[in-house]
Tab-separated table of C-alpha atoms and ligand atoms in Angstrom:
chain	number	residue	atom	x	y	z
O	1	MET	CA	2.261	42.923	33.195
O	2	ASN	CA	3.195	38.988	32.317
O	3	ILE	CA	3.092	36.746	29.635
O	4	LEU	CA	-0.545	36.454	29.977
O	5	SER	CA	-1.494	40.035	30.081
O	6	LYS	CA	-1.749	39.926	26.175
O	7	CYS	CA	-4.697	37.408	26.827
O	8	TYR	CA	-6.628	39.657	29.045
O	9	ALA	CA	-6.523	42.495	26.798
O	10	PHE	CA	-7.740	40.348	23.746
O	11	ASP	CA	-11.112	41.668	22.978
O	12	TYR	CA	-11.665	41.484	19.489
O	13	ALA	CA	-13.809	38.203	19.406
O	14	ASP	CA	-15.941	39.519	22.514
O	15	LYS	CA	-16.789	42.867	20.361
O	16	LEU	CA	-17.814	40.603	17.687
O	17	LYS	CA	-20.084	38.482	19.788
O	18	GLN	CA	-21.609	41.599	21.613
O	19	GLU	CA	-22.351	42.713	18.037
O	20	GLY	CA	-23.991	39.432	17.053
O	21	ILE	CA	-21.580	38.710	13.809
O	22	TYR	CA	-18.932	36.193	15.345
O	23	PRO	CA	-18.811	33.616	12.732
O	24	TYR	CA	-16.551	30.748	14.762
O	25	PHE	CA	-16.913	27.808	16.545
O	26	LYS	CA	-20.248	27.298	15.793
O	27	ALA	CA	-21.458	23.434	17.124
O	28	ILE	CA	-23.077	21.542	14.748
O	29	ASN	CA	-25.936	19.170	16.491
O	30	GLU	CA	-26.089	16.878	13.488
O	31	SER	CA	-24.369	16.565	10.179
O	32	GLU	CA	-25.881	15.045	6.898
O	33	GLY	CA	-23.139	16.358	4.791
O	34	PRO	CA	-24.748	19.351	2.936
O	35	GLU	CA	-27.085	20.216	5.376
O	36	VAL	CA	-26.660	20.335	9.106
O	37	ASP	CA	-28.287	21.129	12.302
O	38	ILE	CA	-26.945	24.065	14.456
O	39	ASP	CA	-28.900	25.236	17.314
O	40	GLY	CA	-32.103	23.576	15.888
O	41	HIS	CA	-31.785	25.441	12.515
O	42	ARG	CA	-31.197	23.259	9.097
O	43	ILE	CA	-28.703	25.212	7.557
O	44	ILE	CA	-26.887	24.276	4.110
O	45	MET	CA	-23.113	23.626	4.658
O	46	ALA	CA	-21.195	25.303	2.123
O	47	GLY	CA	-18.223	25.730	4.105
O	48	SER	CA	-17.133	22.049	4.597
O	49	ASN	CA	-14.031	20.311	2.966
O	50	ASN	CA	-16.060	17.164	2.979
O	51	TYR	CA	-15.481	17.399	-0.832
O	52	LEU	CA	-16.964	13.750	-1.810
O	53	GLY	CA	-19.597	14.057	0.429
O	54	LEU	CA	-18.485	10.852	1.883
O	55	THR	CA	-18.431	11.495	5.885
O	56	THR	CA	-21.908	9.911	5.873
O	57	HIS	CA	-21.665	7.226	3.357
O	58	PRO	CA	-22.758	4.059	4.706
O	59	ARG	CA	-19.346	2.406	3.872
O	60	VAL	CA	-17.373	4.867	5.477
O	61	VAL	CA	-19.320	5.066	8.689
O	62	GLU	CA	-19.435	0.996	9.023
O	63	ALA	CA	-15.660	0.904	8.171
O	64	ALA	CA	-15.040	3.283	11.466
O	65	ILE	CA	-17.082	1.237	13.634
O	66	LYS	CA	-15.867	-2.151	12.740
O	67	ALA	CA	-12.137	-0.881	13.035
O	68	THR	CA	-13.081	0.537	16.569
O	69	GLU	CA	-14.512	-2.685	17.369
O	70	LYS	CA	-11.469	-4.872	16.363
O	71	TYR	CA	-8.648	-2.082	17.458
O	72	GLY	CA	-10.157	-0.191	20.204
O	73	SER	CA	-10.589	3.646	20.343
O	74	SER	CA	-6.773	4.655	20.256
O	75	CYS	CA	-3.471	3.139	19.066
O	76	SER	CA	-2.222	4.544	22.105
O	77	GLY	CA	1.478	5.475	20.936
O	78	SER	CA	3.035	6.860	17.757
O	79	ARG	CA	3.390	5.246	14.159
O	80	PHE	CA	7.277	4.087	15.234
O	81	LEU	CA	6.128	2.176	18.291
O	82	THR	CA	2.290	0.872	18.927
O	83	GLY	CA	0.650	2.937	16.524
O	84	THR	CA	0.761	0.891	13.335
O	85	THR	CA	-1.845	-1.442	12.877
O	86	VAL	CA	-2.302	-3.406	9.669
O	87	LEU	CA	-4.841	-0.864	8.566
O	88	HIS	CA	-2.367	1.928	8.309
O	89	GLU	CA	-0.069	-0.200	6.281
O	90	GLU	CA	-3.028	-0.884	3.864
O	91	MET	CA	-3.679	2.425	3.630
O	92	GLU	CA	0.066	2.979	2.675
O	93	GLU	CA	0.200	0.596	-0.036
O	94	LYS	CA	-3.214	1.740	-1.589
O	95	VAL	CA	-2.658	5.233	-1.334
O	96	ALA	CA	0.654	5.157	-2.740
O	97	ARG	CA	-0.678	3.014	-5.659
O	98	PHE	CA	-3.529	5.437	-6.476
O	99	MET	CA	-1.339	8.216	-6.590
O	100	GLY	CA	1.446	6.141	-8.794
O	101	LYS	CA	4.441	6.780	-6.251
O	102	GLU	CA	6.304	3.678	-4.600
O	103	ALA	CA	5.516	4.110	-1.136
O	104	ALA	CA	3.707	6.052	1.324
O	105	LEU	CA	3.640	7.031	4.986
O	106	VAL	CA	0.666	8.044	7.252
O	107	PHE	CA	0.821	10.697	9.782
O	108	THR	CA	-1.633	12.066	12.604
O	109	THR	CA	-2.974	15.170	10.507
O	110	GLY	CA	-2.195	16.916	7.355
O	111	TYR	CA	-0.875	19.659	9.514
O	112	LEU	CA	1.890	17.398	10.970
O	113	THR	CA	2.509	15.665	7.540
O	114	ALA	CA	4.013	19.130	6.322
O	115	GLN	CA	6.070	19.489	9.591
O	116	GLY	CA	7.107	15.764	9.398
O	117	VAL	CA	8.207	15.797	5.504
O	118	ILE	CA	9.774	19.190	5.248
O	119	ALA	CA	11.746	19.615	8.529
O	120	PRO	CA	13.761	16.391	8.399
O	121	LEU	CA	14.502	16.934	4.526
O	122	VAL	CA	15.872	20.569	4.684
O	123	GLY	CA	19.195	20.948	6.300
O	124	ARG	CA	22.271	23.150	7.149
O	125	GLY	CA	23.237	25.138	4.161
O	126	GLU	CA	20.169	24.019	1.921
O	127	TYR	CA	17.526	25.903	0.437
O	128	LEU	CA	13.648	25.852	0.765
O	129	PHE	CA	11.560	27.909	-1.589
O	130	SER	CA	7.754	28.460	-0.560
O	131	ASP	CA	4.940	30.161	-2.248
O	132	LYS	CA	3.720	33.155	-0.473
O	133	GLU	CA	0.086	31.604	-0.416
O	134	ASN	CA	1.229	28.370	1.283
O	135	HIS	CA	-0.766	26.814	3.942
O	136	ALA	CA	-0.067	27.594	7.549
O	137	SER	CA	1.011	24.008	7.915
O	138	ILE	CA	3.772	24.514	5.525
O	139	VAL	CA	4.875	27.878	6.726
O	140	VAL	CA	5.477	26.422	10.322
O	141	GLY	CA	7.389	23.386	8.438
O	142	ASN	CA	9.387	25.822	6.779
O	143	ALA	CA	10.123	27.697	10.182
O	144	MET	CA	11.188	24.442	11.791
O	145	THR	CA	13.991	23.947	9.022
O	146	THR	CA	15.755	27.165	9.995
O	147	VAL	CA	17.020	25.545	13.318
O	148	HIS	CA	19.216	23.323	11.005
O	149	ASN	CA	20.336	26.756	9.670
O	150	SER	CA	18.596	26.398	6.300
O	151	THR	CA	17.478	29.102	4.316
O	152	VAL	CA	13.301	29.901	3.711
O	153	ILE	CA	13.102	32.011	0.533
O	154	ARG	CA	9.623	32.998	-0.147
O	155	TYR	CA	8.486	33.703	-3.783
O	156	ARG	CA	5.597	35.775	-5.060
O	157	HIS	CA	2.291	33.612	-5.398
O	158	ASN	CA	2.428	31.298	-8.472
O	159	ASP	CA	4.754	34.048	-9.958
O	160	MET	CA	7.204	31.686	-12.061
O	161	ALA	CA	9.603	34.563	-12.963
O	162	ASN	CA	9.894	35.556	-9.415
O	163	LEU	CA	10.746	31.583	-8.347
O	164	GLU	CA	13.068	31.487	-11.226
O	165	ALA	CA	14.574	34.801	-10.120
O	166	ARG	CA	15.304	33.324	-6.658
O	167	LEU	CA	16.271	29.978	-7.793
O	168	SER	CA	19.133	31.383	-10.000
O	169	LYS	CA	20.643	33.296	-7.347
O	170	VAL	CA	21.711	29.743	-5.552
O	171	ASP	CA	24.601	27.779	-6.829
O	172	TYR	CA	23.379	24.943	-8.990
O	173	HIS	CA	24.944	22.207	-6.658
O	174	THR	CA	23.569	23.426	-3.686
O	175	PRO	CA	20.420	21.099	-2.578
O	176	LYS	CA	17.037	22.902	-2.827
O	177	LEU	CA	13.519	21.997	-2.024
O	178	ILE	CA	10.152	23.914	-3.949
O	179	VAL	CA	7.259	23.722	-1.684
O	180	THR	CA	3.738	24.560	-2.790
O	181	ASP	CA	0.148	23.853	-2.307
O	182	GLY	CA	-1.304	22.225	-5.337
O	183	VAL	CA	-4.690	23.827	-4.678
O	184	PHE	CA	-4.348	27.081	-3.060
O	185	SER	CA	-6.472	26.696	0.129
O	186	THR	CA	-7.566	30.334	0.577
O	187	PHE	CA	-8.277	31.123	-3.407
O	188	GLY	CA	-8.796	27.772	-5.034
O	189	THR	CA	-6.227	28.606	-7.463
O	190	ILE	CA	-3.866	26.142	-8.911
O	191	ALA	CA	-0.388	25.837	-8.511
O	192	ARG	CA	1.800	26.038	-11.949
O	193	LEU	CA	3.191	22.624	-11.313
O	194	ASP	CA	4.210	22.188	-15.069
O	195	GLU	CA	6.475	25.050	-14.787
O	196	ILE	CA	7.563	24.412	-11.152
O	197	THR	CA	8.945	21.205	-12.196
O	198	ARG	CA	10.462	22.419	-15.489
O	199	LEU	CA	12.582	25.360	-13.279
O	200	ALA	CA	13.157	22.332	-10.424
O	201	LYS	CA	14.772	20.623	-13.215
O	202	ALA	CA	16.752	23.566	-14.589
O	203	TYR	CA	17.965	24.704	-11.080
O	204	ASN	CA	18.565	21.095	-9.359
O	205	ALA	CA	15.495	21.492	-6.998
O	206	ASN	CA	13.224	18.695	-5.657
O	207	VAL	CA	9.472	19.208	-5.249
O	208	VAL	CA	7.111	18.732	-2.745
O	209	VAL	CA	3.125	19.410	-3.395
O	210	ASP	CA	0.410	19.834	-0.649
O	211	ASP	CA	-2.440	18.423	-2.418
O	212	ALA	CA	-4.909	18.907	0.685
O	213	HIS	CA	-7.747	20.515	-1.509
O	214	ALA	CA	-6.908	18.677	-4.747
O	215	LEU	CA	-6.924	14.981	-4.008
O	216	GLY	CA	-10.404	13.890	-5.057
O	217	VAL	CA	-11.078	17.063	-6.769
O	218	ILE	CA	-8.809	17.835	-9.623
O	219	GLY	CA	-6.558	15.702	-12.003
O	220	PRO	CA	-7.700	12.435	-13.771
O	221	GLY	CA	-10.095	10.297	-11.180
O	222	GLY	CA	-9.085	13.099	-8.551
O	223	LYS	CA	-5.497	11.987	-8.233
O	224	GLY	CA	-4.425	15.659	-7.741
O	225	THR	CA	-2.255	18.374	-9.234
O	226	ALA	CA	0.716	16.589	-10.508
O	227	HIS	CA	-1.802	14.458	-12.522
O	228	TYR	CA	-3.689	17.216	-13.610
O	229	PHE	CA	-0.514	18.707	-14.998
O	230	GLY	CA	0.597	15.112	-16.265
O	231	VAL	CA	4.007	15.861	-14.292
O	232	GLU	CA	3.496	12.907	-11.589
O	233	ASN	CA	7.061	11.545	-12.516
O	234	GLU	CA	8.607	15.215	-11.773
O	235	VAL	CA	6.950	15.548	-8.448
O	236	ASP	CA	8.899	14.093	-5.926
O	237	MET	CA	6.423	13.955	-3.052
O	238	THR	CA	2.988	14.641	-2.362
O	239	ILE	CA	1.848	15.362	0.942
O	240	CYS	CA	-2.052	15.383	1.688
O	241	THR	CA	-4.867	14.967	4.193
O	242	PHE	CA	-7.548	12.527	5.124
O	243	SER	CA	-9.685	15.694	6.372
O	244	LYS	CA	-11.270	16.545	3.080
O	245	SER	CA	-12.056	14.390	0.255
O	246	LEU	CA	-11.059	11.166	2.271
O	247	SER	CA	-13.719	12.065	4.648
O	248	SER	CA	-11.658	11.531	7.981
O	249	ILE	CA	-8.566	12.676	9.819
O	250	GLY	CA	-5.022	12.147	9.382
O	251	GLY	CA	-2.296	12.883	6.415
O	252	PHE	CA	0.188	11.108	4.159
O	253	VAL	CA	2.981	11.413	2.042
O	254	VAL	CA	3.523	9.432	-1.014
O	255	GLY	CA	7.250	9.362	-2.740
O	256	GLU	CA	10.098	7.076	-3.218
O	257	GLU	CA	10.681	3.978	-1.049
O	258	ARG	CA	14.340	5.356	0.070
O	259	VAL	CA	12.535	8.960	0.730
O	260	ILE	CA	9.675	7.288	2.742
O	261	ASN	CA	12.111	5.111	4.802
O	262	TYR	CA	14.485	8.173	5.617
O	263	LEU	CA	11.115	9.868	6.708
O	264	LYS	CA	10.078	7.052	8.932
O	265	HIS	CA	13.093	7.122	11.094
O	266	LYS	CA	13.797	11.053	11.010
O	267	SER	CA	10.410	12.593	11.116
O	268	SER	CA	9.887	13.906	14.666
O	269	ALA	CA	6.157	14.670	13.892
O	270	LEU	CA	5.633	11.087	13.113
O	271	MET	CA	7.924	9.289	15.869
O	272	PHE	CA	6.408	11.530	18.789
O	273	SER	CA	2.967	11.924	18.039
O	274	ALA	CA	0.147	9.269	18.402
O	275	SER	CA	-0.991	7.813	15.363
O	276	PRO	CA	-4.365	8.234	13.707
O	277	THR	CA	-6.808	5.759	15.114
O	278	ALA	CA	-7.736	2.709	13.363
O	279	SER	CA	-11.204	4.059	12.755
O	280	ALA	CA	-9.896	7.015	11.011
O	281	VAL	CA	-7.690	5.020	8.802
O	282	ALA	CA	-10.368	2.699	8.293
O	283	SER	CA	-12.989	5.591	7.172
O	284	ALA	CA	-10.213	7.039	5.000
O	285	LEU	CA	-9.311	3.871	3.231
O	286	ALA	CA	-13.344	3.130	2.504
O	287	ALA	CA	-13.547	6.452	1.107
O	288	LEU	CA	-10.028	6.019	-1.016
O	289	GLU	CA	-11.873	2.843	-2.371
O	290	ILE	CA	-15.065	4.671	-3.210
O	291	LEU	CA	-13.245	7.279	-5.152
O	292	THR	CA	-11.181	4.668	-7.052
O	293	GLU	CA	-14.416	2.868	-8.012
O	294	ASN	CA	-16.138	6.062	-8.892
O	295	PRO	CA	-13.659	8.184	-11.020
O	296	GLU	CA	-16.419	10.791	-12.055
O	297	LEU	CA	-17.207	11.971	-8.413
O	298	PRO	CA	-14.653	14.887	-8.784
O	299	GLN	CA	-16.582	15.922	-11.675
O	300	GLN	CA	-19.553	16.294	-9.645
O	301	VAL	CA	-18.093	18.664	-7.151
O	302	LEU	CA	-16.449	20.634	-9.652
O	303	GLY	CA	-19.240	20.991	-11.752
O	304	ASN	CA	-21.133	22.461	-8.644
O	305	ALA	CA	-18.472	24.680	-7.809
O	306	ALA	CA	-18.095	26.021	-11.284
O	307	ASN	CA	-21.834	26.638	-11.618
O	308	VAL	CA	-21.912	28.714	-8.615
O	309	ARG	CA	-18.607	30.812	-9.190
O	310	LEU	CA	-20.133	31.845	-12.617
O	311	ALA	CA	-23.432	32.385	-11.431
O	312	LEU	CA	-22.051	34.542	-8.627
O	313	LYS	CA	-19.596	36.390	-10.788
O	314	THR	CA	-22.598	37.019	-13.212
O	315	MET	CA	-24.810	38.711	-10.284
O	316	GLY	CA	-21.560	41.152	-10.159
O	317	PHE	CA	-19.509	39.698	-7.269
O	318	ASN	CA	-16.275	39.611	-7.201
O	319	VAL	CA	-14.963	36.146	-7.476
O	320	VAL	CA	-11.763	34.559	-7.676
O	321	ASP	CA	-11.119	32.805	-10.873
O	322	ALA	CA	-10.374	29.051	-10.155
O	323	GLU	CA	-11.167	25.412	-11.064
O	324	ALA	CA	-11.269	23.792	-7.853
O	325	ALA	CA	-13.987	22.987	-5.104
O	326	ILE	CA	-13.451	26.574	-3.542
O	327	VAL	CA	-15.208	29.424	-4.444
O	328	ALA	CA	-13.452	32.786	-3.057
O	329	VAL	CA	-16.002	36.066	-2.977
O	330	LEU	CA	-13.955	38.983	-2.399
O	331	ILE	CA	-15.796	41.418	-0.042
O	332	GLY	CA	-12.656	43.711	1.034
O	333	ASP	CA	-13.458	44.794	4.554
O	334	ASN	CA	-13.510	42.922	7.689
O	335	GLU	CA	-16.613	44.349	9.351
O	336	LYS	CA	-18.530	44.143	6.054
O	337	THR	CA	-17.601	40.455	5.718
O	338	PHE	CA	-18.870	39.572	9.074
O	339	ARG	CA	-22.248	41.334	8.487
O	340	PHE	CA	-22.592	39.333	5.324
O	341	TRP	CA	-21.414	36.207	6.843
O	342	GLN	CA	-24.103	36.605	9.584
O	343	ALA	CA	-26.923	37.682	7.413
O	344	LEU	CA	-25.895	34.420	5.305
O	345	TYR	CA	-26.113	32.324	8.415
O	346	ASP	CA	-29.538	33.634	9.716
O	347	GLU	CA	-30.979	32.816	6.298
O	348	GLY	CA	-29.853	29.325	6.617
O	349	VAL	CA	-26.712	29.433	4.866
O	350	PHE	CA	-22.882	28.295	6.414
O	351	VAL	CA	-20.100	29.563	4.608
O	352	ASN	CA	-16.536	30.624	5.894
O	353	ALA	CA	-15.494	34.195	6.665
O	354	PHE	CA	-11.409	35.106	6.295
O	355	VAL	CA	-10.588	38.059	7.397
O	356	SER	CA	-7.391	40.278	7.944
O	357	PRO	CA	-4.658	39.591	9.157
O	358	ALA	CA	-5.495	35.748	7.896
O	359	VAL	CA	-5.470	37.165	4.506
O	360	PRO	CA	-4.378	40.385	3.234
O	361	ALA	CA	-6.410	43.759	3.414
O	362	GLY	CA	-8.662	43.855	0.723
O	363	TYR	CA	-8.828	40.019	-0.053
O	364	GLN	CA	-11.216	39.525	3.180
O	365	MET	CA	-13.589	37.181	1.693
O	366	LEU	CA	-16.521	34.894	2.044
O	367	ARG	CA	-15.133	31.294	1.139
O	368	LEU	CA	-17.551	28.647	-0.290
O	369	SER	CA	-16.681	24.945	-0.771
O	370	PHE	CA	-18.832	22.624	-2.664
O	371	MET	CA	-19.409	18.782	-2.116
O	372	ALA	CA	-20.301	16.224	-4.825
O	373	THR	CA	-23.515	15.611	-2.846
O	374	HIS	CA	-25.070	19.158	-2.768
O	375	GLU	CA	-28.345	19.138	-5.261
O	376	ASN	CA	-29.420	21.864	-7.600
O	377	TYR	CA	-31.775	23.037	-4.637
O	378	HIS	CA	-28.864	23.896	-2.248
O	379	LEU	CA	-27.026	25.750	-4.975
O	380	ASP	CA	-29.971	27.710	-6.183
O	381	TYR	CA	-30.802	28.693	-2.598
O	382	ILE	CA	-27.077	29.754	-1.736
O	383	LEU	CA	-27.197	31.884	-5.133
O	384	HIS	CA	-30.526	33.294	-3.976
O	385	THR	CA	-29.560	34.313	-0.363
O	386	PHE	CA	-26.132	35.811	-1.954
O	387	LYS	CA	-28.200	37.962	-4.340
O	388	GLU	CA	-30.394	39.135	-1.757
O	389	ILE	CA	-27.941	39.707	0.840
O	390	GLY	CA	-25.404	41.367	-1.445
O	391	THR	CA	-27.878	43.707	-3.018
O	392	ARG	CA	-28.992	44.997	0.587
O	393	LEU	CA	-25.585	45.596	1.951
O	394	GLY	CA	-24.364	47.023	-1.251
O	395	VAL	CA	-21.888	44.454	-2.388
O	396	ILE	CA	-23.481	44.165	-5.681
O	397	ALA	CA	-25.363	46.507	-7.516
O	398	PRO	CA	-29.307	45.889	-7.556
O	399	ASP	CA	-30.077	45.338	-11.046
O	400	THR	CA	-27.718	42.453	-11.899
O	401	GLU	CA	-28.752	39.308	-14.285
O	402	ALA	CA	-31.335	37.252	-12.317
O	403	VAL	CA	-30.457	33.617	-10.959
O	404	PRO	CA	-32.889	30.782	-11.550
O	405	ALA	CA	-36.120	30.925	-9.653
O	406	THR	CA	-36.224	27.784	-7.873
O	407	ALA	CA	-35.941	26.628	-4.248
O	408	ARG	CA	-36.146	28.736	-1.273
O	409	GLU	CA	-39.302	26.885	-0.315
O	410	LEU	CA	-37.604	23.360	-1.167
O	411	VAL	CA	-35.310	23.728	1.534
O	412	PRO	CA	-36.815	22.894	5.035
O	413	ALA	CA	-36.985	25.574	7.590
M	1	PLP	C1	-3.430	23.081	2.144
M	1	PLP	C2	-3.537	22.462	3.327
M	1	PLP	N1	-2.782	21.792	3.850
M	1	PLP	C3	-2.925	21.008	5.256
M	1	PLP	C4	-3.834	21.188	5.823
M	1	PLP	C5	-3.875	20.412	7.389
M	1	PLP	O1	-4.667	19.139	7.091
M	1	PLP	P1	-5.289	18.729	8.360
M	1	PLP	O2	-6.525	18.948	8.818
M	1	PLP	O3	-5.220	17.000	8.235
M	1	PLP	O4	-4.373	18.736	9.442
M	1	PLP	C6	-4.905	21.959	5.297
M	1	PLP	C7	-6.256	22.218	6.410
M	1	PLP	O5	-6.878	23.067	6.162
M	1	PLP	C8	-4.886	22.694	4.244
M	1	PLP	O6	-5.760	23.297	3.820
């Protein structure tokens, strides 16, 4: 037995592959956004975070090409040293203005942003309050603060009474940070930021929100969760990613200039990891400009998700009530989730399978996510396919309400 023994014994994925129901690491040959080619089959993509559908927008693609031509393929260093181009600075200025904050700092990914913001902020004897459903990047960021002897307290998901009970047990004057996803990445539910900011004020806490799934989707003009509740002045920092609505790769934090200045010089994740490429920043910048010029785009993605959520619910699926671009359909069992996923894939629909232990037992789900660029025929086809497979696998009863009869044949085989 040695440290690698667990790797040799791990056979869960092999078994799923043998059964032909393994849903991960599918290599995409070609992508047009709402439709992709995998293994020579055209498939409707309903599992991507490309919420505004901008990954293939000519302006976004052109910006990436031009930046590569000008700056080369890599910055070959961290933001701190050789990894800051004028594009990184332009992005920081524009995204801070968009989010209504003084300053911004661009990181390599959203995952690193969470660590890079939380870890340097919460120190010895200080407290971190974190929603139990927060994204893995926040969980890792939280864990990193414990090396400084901080205390991490997890509160029940979106449960404000539970948060208050926990806050009230800590001395008022002790520094505290509350961290929450804005739109929760698994279920698509929205954090109760109006209440969280009220509690933060009452108990002397600061607030950081992860708006990975909110930027470009909720709030006026897609400005995210704080703007959705009108509490942008009460939220101290928003962290976010370029990898969803901004159709690129990278991350950022916005906040007060003095806070950003501190993070610039104290954040290990920023100082010891190479910066995002100029092409990644250029495409995110182009996407941000398109969003700013087209504030109606979020309504398109929200409308698509809302239509599908309602239709699936009407058919009898157990769908989580939410308001974002994510539609979570609870299946409640690992194997059934994998079988449903495979049947959808075989019929030309790509969604994401979330199973236990990534989600609690009973909450295994098919998670759909929508784009502003999905057309009605994509949505109709997804609904028809869900209805047919859901009935076949006994997830819904056969006699539920019919969905609009369009489209199977409209989608190229
Ligand atoms: C809530 C949340 N935060 C952070 C991240 C990480 O972002 P990135 O893909 O830029 O690392 C994700 C990505 O899935 C996310 O869902």
